PDB file of C-alpha atoms in Angstrom:
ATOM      1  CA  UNK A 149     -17.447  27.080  20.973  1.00 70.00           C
ATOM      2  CA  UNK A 150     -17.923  23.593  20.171  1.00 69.00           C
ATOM      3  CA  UNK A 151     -21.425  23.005  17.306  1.00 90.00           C
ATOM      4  CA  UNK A 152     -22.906  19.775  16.845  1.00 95.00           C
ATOM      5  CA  UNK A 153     -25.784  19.627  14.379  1.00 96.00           C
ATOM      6  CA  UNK A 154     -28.285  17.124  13.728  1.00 96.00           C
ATOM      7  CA  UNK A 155     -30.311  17.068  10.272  1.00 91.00           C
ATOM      8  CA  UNK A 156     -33.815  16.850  12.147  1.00 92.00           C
ATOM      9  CA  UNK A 157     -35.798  18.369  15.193  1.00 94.00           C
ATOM     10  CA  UNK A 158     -38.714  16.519  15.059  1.00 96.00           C
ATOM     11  CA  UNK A 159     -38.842  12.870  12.657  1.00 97.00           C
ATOM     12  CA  UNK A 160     -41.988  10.786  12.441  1.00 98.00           C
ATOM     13  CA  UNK A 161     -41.380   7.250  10.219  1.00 97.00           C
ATOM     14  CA  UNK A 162     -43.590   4.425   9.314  1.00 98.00           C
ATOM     15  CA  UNK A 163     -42.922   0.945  10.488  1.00 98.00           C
ATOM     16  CA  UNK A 164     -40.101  -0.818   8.544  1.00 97.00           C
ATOM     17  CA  UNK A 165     -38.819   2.496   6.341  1.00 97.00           C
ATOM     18  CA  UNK A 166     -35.466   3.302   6.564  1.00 97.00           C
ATOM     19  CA  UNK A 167     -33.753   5.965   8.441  1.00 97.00           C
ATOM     20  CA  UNK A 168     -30.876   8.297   8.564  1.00 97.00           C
ATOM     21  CA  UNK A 169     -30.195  10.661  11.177  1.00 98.00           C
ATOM     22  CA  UNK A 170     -26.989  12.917  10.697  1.00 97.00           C
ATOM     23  CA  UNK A 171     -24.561  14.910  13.101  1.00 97.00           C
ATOM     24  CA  UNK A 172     -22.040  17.181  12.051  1.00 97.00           C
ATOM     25  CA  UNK A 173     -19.200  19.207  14.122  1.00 95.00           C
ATOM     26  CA  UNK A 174     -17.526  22.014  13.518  1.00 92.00           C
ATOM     27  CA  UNK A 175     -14.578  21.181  15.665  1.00 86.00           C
ATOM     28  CA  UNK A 176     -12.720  18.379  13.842  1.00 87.00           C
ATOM     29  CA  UNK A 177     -12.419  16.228  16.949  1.00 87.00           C
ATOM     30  CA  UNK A 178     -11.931  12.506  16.569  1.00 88.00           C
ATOM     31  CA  UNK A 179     -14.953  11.243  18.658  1.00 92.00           C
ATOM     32  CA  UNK A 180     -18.358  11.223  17.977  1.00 94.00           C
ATOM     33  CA  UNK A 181     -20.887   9.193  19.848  1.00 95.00           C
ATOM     34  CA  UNK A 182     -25.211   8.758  19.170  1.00 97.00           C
ATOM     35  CA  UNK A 183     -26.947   8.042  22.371  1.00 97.00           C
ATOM     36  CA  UNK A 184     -30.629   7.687  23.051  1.00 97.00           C
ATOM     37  CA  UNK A 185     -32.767   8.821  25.669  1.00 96.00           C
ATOM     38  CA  UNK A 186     -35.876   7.154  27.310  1.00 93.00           C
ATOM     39  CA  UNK A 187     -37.408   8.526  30.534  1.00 87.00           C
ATOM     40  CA  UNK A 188     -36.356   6.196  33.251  1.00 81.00           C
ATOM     41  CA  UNK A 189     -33.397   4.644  31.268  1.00 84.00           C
ATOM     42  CA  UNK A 190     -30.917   7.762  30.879  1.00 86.00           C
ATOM     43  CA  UNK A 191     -28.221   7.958  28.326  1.00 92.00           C
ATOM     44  CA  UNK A 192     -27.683   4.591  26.246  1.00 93.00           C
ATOM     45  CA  UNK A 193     -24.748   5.002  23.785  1.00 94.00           C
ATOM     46  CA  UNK A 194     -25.942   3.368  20.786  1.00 96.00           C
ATOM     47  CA  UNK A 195     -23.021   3.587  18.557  1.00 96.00           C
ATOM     48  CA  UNK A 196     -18.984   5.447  18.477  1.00 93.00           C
ATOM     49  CA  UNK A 197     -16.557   6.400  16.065  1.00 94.00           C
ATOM     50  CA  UNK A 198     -12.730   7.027  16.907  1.00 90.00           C
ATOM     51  CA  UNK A 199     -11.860   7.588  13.450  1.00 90.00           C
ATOM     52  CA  UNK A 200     -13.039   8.033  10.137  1.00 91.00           C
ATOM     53  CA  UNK A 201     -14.504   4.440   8.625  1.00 87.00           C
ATOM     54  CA  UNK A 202     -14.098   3.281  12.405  1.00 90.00           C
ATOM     55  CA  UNK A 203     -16.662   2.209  14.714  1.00 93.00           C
ATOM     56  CA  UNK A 204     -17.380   0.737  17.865  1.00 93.00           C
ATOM     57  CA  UNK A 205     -20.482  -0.663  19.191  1.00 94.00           C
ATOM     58  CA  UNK A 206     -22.111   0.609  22.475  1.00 93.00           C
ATOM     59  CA  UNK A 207     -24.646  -0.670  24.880  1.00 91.00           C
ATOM     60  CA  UNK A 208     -27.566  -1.103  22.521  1.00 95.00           C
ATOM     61  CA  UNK A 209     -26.082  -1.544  18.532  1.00 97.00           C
ATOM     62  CA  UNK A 210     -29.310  -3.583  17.883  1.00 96.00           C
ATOM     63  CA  UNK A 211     -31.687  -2.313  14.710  1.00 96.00           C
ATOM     64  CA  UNK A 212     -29.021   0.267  14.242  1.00 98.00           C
ATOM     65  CA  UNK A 213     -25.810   0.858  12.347  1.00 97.00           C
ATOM     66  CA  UNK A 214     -23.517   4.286  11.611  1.00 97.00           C
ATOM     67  CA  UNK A 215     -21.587   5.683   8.498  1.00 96.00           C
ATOM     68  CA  UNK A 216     -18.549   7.768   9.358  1.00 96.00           C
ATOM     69  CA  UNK A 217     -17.073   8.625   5.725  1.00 94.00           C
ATOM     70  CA  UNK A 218     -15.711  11.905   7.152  1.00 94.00           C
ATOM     71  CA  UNK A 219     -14.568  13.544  10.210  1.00 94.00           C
ATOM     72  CA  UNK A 220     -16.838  15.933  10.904  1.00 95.00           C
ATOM     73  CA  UNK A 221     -20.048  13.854  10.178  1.00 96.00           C
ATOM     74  CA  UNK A 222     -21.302  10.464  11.853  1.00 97.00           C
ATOM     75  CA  UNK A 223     -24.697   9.103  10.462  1.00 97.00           C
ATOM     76  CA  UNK A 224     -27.212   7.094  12.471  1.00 98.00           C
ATOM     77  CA  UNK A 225     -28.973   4.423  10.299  1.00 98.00           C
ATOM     78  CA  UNK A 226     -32.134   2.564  11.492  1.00 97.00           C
ATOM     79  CA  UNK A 227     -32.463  -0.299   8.787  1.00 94.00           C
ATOM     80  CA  UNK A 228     -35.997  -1.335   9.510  1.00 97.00           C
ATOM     81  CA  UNK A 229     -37.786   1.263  11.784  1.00 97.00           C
ATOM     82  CA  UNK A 230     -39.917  -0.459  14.599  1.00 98.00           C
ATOM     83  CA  UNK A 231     -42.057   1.339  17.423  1.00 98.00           C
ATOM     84  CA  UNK A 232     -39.848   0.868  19.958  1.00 97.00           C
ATOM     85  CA  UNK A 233     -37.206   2.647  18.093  1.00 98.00           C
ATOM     86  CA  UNK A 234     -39.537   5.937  19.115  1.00 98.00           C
ATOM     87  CA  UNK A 235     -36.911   7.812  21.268  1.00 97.00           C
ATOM     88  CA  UNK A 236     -34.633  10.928  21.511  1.00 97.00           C
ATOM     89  CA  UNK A 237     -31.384  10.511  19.650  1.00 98.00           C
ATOM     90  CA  UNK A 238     -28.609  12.457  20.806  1.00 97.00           C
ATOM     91  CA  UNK A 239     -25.392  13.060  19.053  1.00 97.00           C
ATOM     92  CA  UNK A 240     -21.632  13.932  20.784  1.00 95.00           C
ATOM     93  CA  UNK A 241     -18.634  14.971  20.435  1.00 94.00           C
ATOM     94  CA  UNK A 242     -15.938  15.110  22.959  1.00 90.00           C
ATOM     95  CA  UNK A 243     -12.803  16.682  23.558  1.00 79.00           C
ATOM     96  CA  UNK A 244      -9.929  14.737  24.955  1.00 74.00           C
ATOM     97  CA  UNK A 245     -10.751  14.934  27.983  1.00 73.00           C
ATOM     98  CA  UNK A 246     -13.671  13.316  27.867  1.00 83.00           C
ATOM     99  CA  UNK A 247     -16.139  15.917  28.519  1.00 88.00           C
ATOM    100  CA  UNK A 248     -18.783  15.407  25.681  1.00 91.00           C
ATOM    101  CA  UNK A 249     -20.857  18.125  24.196  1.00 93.00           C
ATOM    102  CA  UNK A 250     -24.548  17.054  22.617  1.00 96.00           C
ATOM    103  CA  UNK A 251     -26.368  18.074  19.567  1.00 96.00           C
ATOM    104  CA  UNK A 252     -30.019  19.636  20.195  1.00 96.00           C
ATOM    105  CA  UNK A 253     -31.107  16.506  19.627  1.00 96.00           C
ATOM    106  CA  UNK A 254     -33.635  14.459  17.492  1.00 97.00           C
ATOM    107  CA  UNK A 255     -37.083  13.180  18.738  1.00 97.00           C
ATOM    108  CA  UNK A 256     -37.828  10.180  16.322  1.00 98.00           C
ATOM    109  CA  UNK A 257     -41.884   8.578  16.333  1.00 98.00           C
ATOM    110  CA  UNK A 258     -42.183   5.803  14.689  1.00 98.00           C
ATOM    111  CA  UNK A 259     -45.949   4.839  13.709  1.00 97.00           C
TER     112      UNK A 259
ATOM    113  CA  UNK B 250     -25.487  -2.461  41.714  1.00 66.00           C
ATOM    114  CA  UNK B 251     -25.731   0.369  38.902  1.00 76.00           C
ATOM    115  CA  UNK B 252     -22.531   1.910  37.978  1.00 90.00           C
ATOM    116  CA  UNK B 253     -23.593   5.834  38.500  1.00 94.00           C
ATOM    117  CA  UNK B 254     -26.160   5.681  40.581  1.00 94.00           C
ATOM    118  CA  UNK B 255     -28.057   9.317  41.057  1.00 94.00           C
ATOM    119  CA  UNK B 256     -31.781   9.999  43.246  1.00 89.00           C
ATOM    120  CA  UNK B 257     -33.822  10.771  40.676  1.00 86.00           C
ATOM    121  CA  UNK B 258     -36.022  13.312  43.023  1.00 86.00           C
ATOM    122  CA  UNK B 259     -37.686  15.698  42.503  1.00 92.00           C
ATOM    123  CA  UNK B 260     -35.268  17.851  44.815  1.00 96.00           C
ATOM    124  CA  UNK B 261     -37.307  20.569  45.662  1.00 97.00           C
ATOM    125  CA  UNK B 262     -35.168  23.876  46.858  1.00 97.00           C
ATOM    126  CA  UNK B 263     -36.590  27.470  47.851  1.00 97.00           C
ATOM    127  CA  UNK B 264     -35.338  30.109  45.336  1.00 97.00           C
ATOM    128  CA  UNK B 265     -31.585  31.044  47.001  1.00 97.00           C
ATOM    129  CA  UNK B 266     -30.785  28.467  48.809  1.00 98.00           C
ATOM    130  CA  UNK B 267     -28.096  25.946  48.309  1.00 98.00           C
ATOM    131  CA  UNK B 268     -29.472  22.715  46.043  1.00 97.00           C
ATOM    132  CA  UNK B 269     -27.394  19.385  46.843  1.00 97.00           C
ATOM    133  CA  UNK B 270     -26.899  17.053  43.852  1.00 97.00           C
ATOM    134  CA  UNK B 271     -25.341  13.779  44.725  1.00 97.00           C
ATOM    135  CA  UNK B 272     -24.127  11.321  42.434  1.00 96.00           C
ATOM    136  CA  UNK B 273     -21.614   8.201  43.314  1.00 97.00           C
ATOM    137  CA  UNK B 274     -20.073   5.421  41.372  1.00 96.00           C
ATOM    138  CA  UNK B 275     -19.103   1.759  41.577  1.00 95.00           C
ATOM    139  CA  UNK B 276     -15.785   1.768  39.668  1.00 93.00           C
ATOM    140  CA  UNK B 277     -12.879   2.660  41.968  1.00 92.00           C
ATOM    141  CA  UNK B 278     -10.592   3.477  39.585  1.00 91.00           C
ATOM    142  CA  UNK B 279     -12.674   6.217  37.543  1.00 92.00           C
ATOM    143  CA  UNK B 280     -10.769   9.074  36.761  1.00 88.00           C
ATOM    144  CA  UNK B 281     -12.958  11.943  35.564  1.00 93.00           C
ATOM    145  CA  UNK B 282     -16.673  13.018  36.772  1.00 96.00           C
ATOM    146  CA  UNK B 283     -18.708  15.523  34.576  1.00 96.00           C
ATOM    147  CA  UNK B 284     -21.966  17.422  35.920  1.00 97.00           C
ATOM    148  CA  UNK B 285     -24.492  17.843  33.340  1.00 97.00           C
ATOM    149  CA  UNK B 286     -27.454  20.205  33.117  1.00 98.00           C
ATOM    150  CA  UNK B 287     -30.670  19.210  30.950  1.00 97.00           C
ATOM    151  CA  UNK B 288     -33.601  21.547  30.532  1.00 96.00           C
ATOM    152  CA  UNK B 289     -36.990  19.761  29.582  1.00 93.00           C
ATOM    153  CA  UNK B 290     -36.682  18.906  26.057  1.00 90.00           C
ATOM    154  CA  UNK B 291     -33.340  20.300  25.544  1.00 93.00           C
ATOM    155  CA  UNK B 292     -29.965  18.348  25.323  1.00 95.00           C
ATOM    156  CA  UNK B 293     -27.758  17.562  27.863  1.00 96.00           C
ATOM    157  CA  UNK B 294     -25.083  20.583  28.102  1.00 95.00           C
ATOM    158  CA  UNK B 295     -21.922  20.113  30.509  1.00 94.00           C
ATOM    159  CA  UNK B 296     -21.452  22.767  33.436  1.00 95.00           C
ATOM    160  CA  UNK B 297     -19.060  21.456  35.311  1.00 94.00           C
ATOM    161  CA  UNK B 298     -15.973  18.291  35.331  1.00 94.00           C
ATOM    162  CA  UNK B 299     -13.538  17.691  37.874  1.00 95.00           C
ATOM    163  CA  UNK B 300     -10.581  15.027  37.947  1.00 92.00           C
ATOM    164  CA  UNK B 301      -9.039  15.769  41.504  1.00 89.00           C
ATOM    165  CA  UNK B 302     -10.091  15.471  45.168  1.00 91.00           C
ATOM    166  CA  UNK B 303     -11.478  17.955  46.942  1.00 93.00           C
ATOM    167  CA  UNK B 304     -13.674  21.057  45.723  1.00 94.00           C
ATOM    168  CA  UNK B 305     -13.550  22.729  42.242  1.00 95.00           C
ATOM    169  CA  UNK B 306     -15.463  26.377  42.126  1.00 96.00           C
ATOM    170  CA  UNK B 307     -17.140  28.081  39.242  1.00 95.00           C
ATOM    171  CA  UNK B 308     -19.400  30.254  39.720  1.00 96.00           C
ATOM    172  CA  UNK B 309     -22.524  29.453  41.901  1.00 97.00           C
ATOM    173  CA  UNK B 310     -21.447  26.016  41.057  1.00 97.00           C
ATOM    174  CA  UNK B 311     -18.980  24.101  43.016  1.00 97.00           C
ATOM    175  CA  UNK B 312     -18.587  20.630  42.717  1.00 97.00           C
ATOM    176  CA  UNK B 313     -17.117  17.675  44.854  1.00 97.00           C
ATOM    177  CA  UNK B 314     -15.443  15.085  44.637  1.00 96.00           C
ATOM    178  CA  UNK B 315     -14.179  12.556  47.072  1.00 95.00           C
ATOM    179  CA  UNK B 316     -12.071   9.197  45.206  1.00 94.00           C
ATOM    180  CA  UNK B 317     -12.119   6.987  48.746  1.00 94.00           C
ATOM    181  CA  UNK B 318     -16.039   7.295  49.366  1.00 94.00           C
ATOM    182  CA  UNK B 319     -16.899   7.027  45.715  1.00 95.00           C
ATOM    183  CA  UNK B 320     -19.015  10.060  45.609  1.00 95.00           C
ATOM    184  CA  UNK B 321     -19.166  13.292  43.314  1.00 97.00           C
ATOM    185  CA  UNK B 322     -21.745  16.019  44.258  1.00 97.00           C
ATOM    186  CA  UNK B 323     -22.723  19.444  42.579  1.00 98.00           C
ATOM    187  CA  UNK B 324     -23.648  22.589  44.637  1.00 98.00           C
ATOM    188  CA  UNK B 325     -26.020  25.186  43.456  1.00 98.00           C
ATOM    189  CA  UNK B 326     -25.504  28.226  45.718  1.00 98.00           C
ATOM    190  CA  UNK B 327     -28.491  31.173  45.465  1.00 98.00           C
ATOM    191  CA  UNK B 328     -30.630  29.217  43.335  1.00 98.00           C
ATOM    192  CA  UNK B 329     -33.051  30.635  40.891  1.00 97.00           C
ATOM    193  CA  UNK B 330     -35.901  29.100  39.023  1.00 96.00           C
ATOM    194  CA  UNK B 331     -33.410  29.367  35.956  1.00 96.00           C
ATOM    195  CA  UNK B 332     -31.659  26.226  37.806  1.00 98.00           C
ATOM    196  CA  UNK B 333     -34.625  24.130  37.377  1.00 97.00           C
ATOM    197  CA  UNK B 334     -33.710  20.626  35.360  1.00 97.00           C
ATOM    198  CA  UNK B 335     -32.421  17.912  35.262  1.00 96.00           C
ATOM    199  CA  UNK B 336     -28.603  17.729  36.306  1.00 97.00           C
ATOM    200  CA  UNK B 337     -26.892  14.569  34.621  1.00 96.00           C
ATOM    201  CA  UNK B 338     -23.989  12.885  36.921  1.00 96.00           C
ATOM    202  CA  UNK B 339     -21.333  11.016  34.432  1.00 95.00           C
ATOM    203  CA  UNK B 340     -17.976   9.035  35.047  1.00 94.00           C
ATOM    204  CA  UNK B 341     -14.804   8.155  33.225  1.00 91.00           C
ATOM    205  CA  UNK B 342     -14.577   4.405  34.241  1.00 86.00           C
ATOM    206  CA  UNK B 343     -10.787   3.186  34.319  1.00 84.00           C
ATOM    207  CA  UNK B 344     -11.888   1.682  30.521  1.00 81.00           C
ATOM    208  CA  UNK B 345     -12.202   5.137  29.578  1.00 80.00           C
ATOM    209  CA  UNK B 346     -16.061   5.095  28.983  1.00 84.00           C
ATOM    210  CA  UNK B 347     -18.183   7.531  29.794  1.00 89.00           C
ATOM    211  CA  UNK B 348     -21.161   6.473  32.179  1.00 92.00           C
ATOM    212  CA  UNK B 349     -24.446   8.669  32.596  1.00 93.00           C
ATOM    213  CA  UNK B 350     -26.315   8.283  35.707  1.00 93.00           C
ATOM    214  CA  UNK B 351     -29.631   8.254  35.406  1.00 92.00           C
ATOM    215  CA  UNK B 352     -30.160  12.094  36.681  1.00 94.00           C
ATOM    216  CA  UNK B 353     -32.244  14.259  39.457  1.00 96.00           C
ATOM    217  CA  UNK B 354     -34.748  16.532  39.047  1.00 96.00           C
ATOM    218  CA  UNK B 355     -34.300  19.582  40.332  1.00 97.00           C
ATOM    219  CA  UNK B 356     -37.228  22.139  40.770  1.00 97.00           C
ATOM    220  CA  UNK B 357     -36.419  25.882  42.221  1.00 97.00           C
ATOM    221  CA  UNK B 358     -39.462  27.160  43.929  1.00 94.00           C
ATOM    222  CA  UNK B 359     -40.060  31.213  44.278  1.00 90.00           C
TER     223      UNK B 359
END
């Protein structure tokens, strides 16, 4: 079975610290994605990584970036935390063929 | 015109019946359709993909998919309250990203 961990369940962050959310897989696959979720807006990809030191910018790369020094791990950084950065941040992997299997998942408040 | 577009519901289906999911996309030449299932607070975790016309069967899960009308649905045969969430539609556009709708509630009632 495919594992994706993420460092944090629950994350609460003041205004304007910075912030690093990591995912790590077990399953040495190539692709790693962070999404985040909002009710009424879905799945936003964020940020993905093809390859180690490679990245790609999704849908909404603004206020964030990503580290991806090694396969198996792809870090989230939010350089200046701001309340509307409050959200659910998912991390993926995917096989390749595409079908994508999450992390449990990190519910971020920022105050 | 969104690019996966789902009815967000709440589908409301007695316990055992057959729930409908319906999900259909704008890009004609996507190749690959995932179902998704997402319990409250939990992440998104796939049950189902299919790549070819017609039905694929798995269980009390079958989904559908037909390329000419642009549609993909997900049946739930003998439902149970265990089948209450949300189910996430997603698509393999022809420039190989992955799309999520935005996903339909689903609520089993006993």
């Amino acid at each position: 079975d495919v594992k994706v961990t993420q460092s944090s369940r629950y994350l609460v962050k003041r205004t304007g610290e910075k912030v690093f959310l990591e995912c790590v897989q077990d399953m040495d696959h190539e692709n790693m994605f962070w999404y985040r979720q909002d009710p009424g807006l879905g799945l936003r990809l964020i940020y993905f990584s093809y390859d180690v030191k490679m990245k790609e910018k999704g849908d909404i790369p603004e206020g964030y970036s990503v580290s991806r020094e090694k396969k198996e791990r792809f870090s989230l950084i939010l350089e200046s935390a701001s309340t509307n950065q409050t959200s659910m941040y998912l991390c993926a992997t995917t096989t390749g063929y595409y079908e994508q299997y999450f992390g449990p998942g990190t519910r971020l408040t920022v105050t | 015109q969104k690019e996966v577009e789902q009815n967000s519901g709440p589908l409301s289906v007695p316990e055992g019946a057959i729930a409908s999911l319906n999900c259909t996309y704008s890009d004609r030449g996507s190749q690959s359709f995932f179902w998704y299932r997402q319990y409250s607070g939990k992440s998104p975790e796939l049950i189902m993909f299919i790549y070819s016309n017609g039905d694929k069967e798995d269980g009390r899960f079958t989904a559908q998919l037909n390329k000419a009308s642009q549609y993909v649905s997900l049946l739930i045969r003998d439902s149970q309250p265990s089948d209450s969430a949300t189910y996430l539609c997603a698509v393999k556009s022809s420039a190989s990203k992955i799309i999520f709708g935005s996903g339909t509630r689903l609520s089993i009632r006993p």
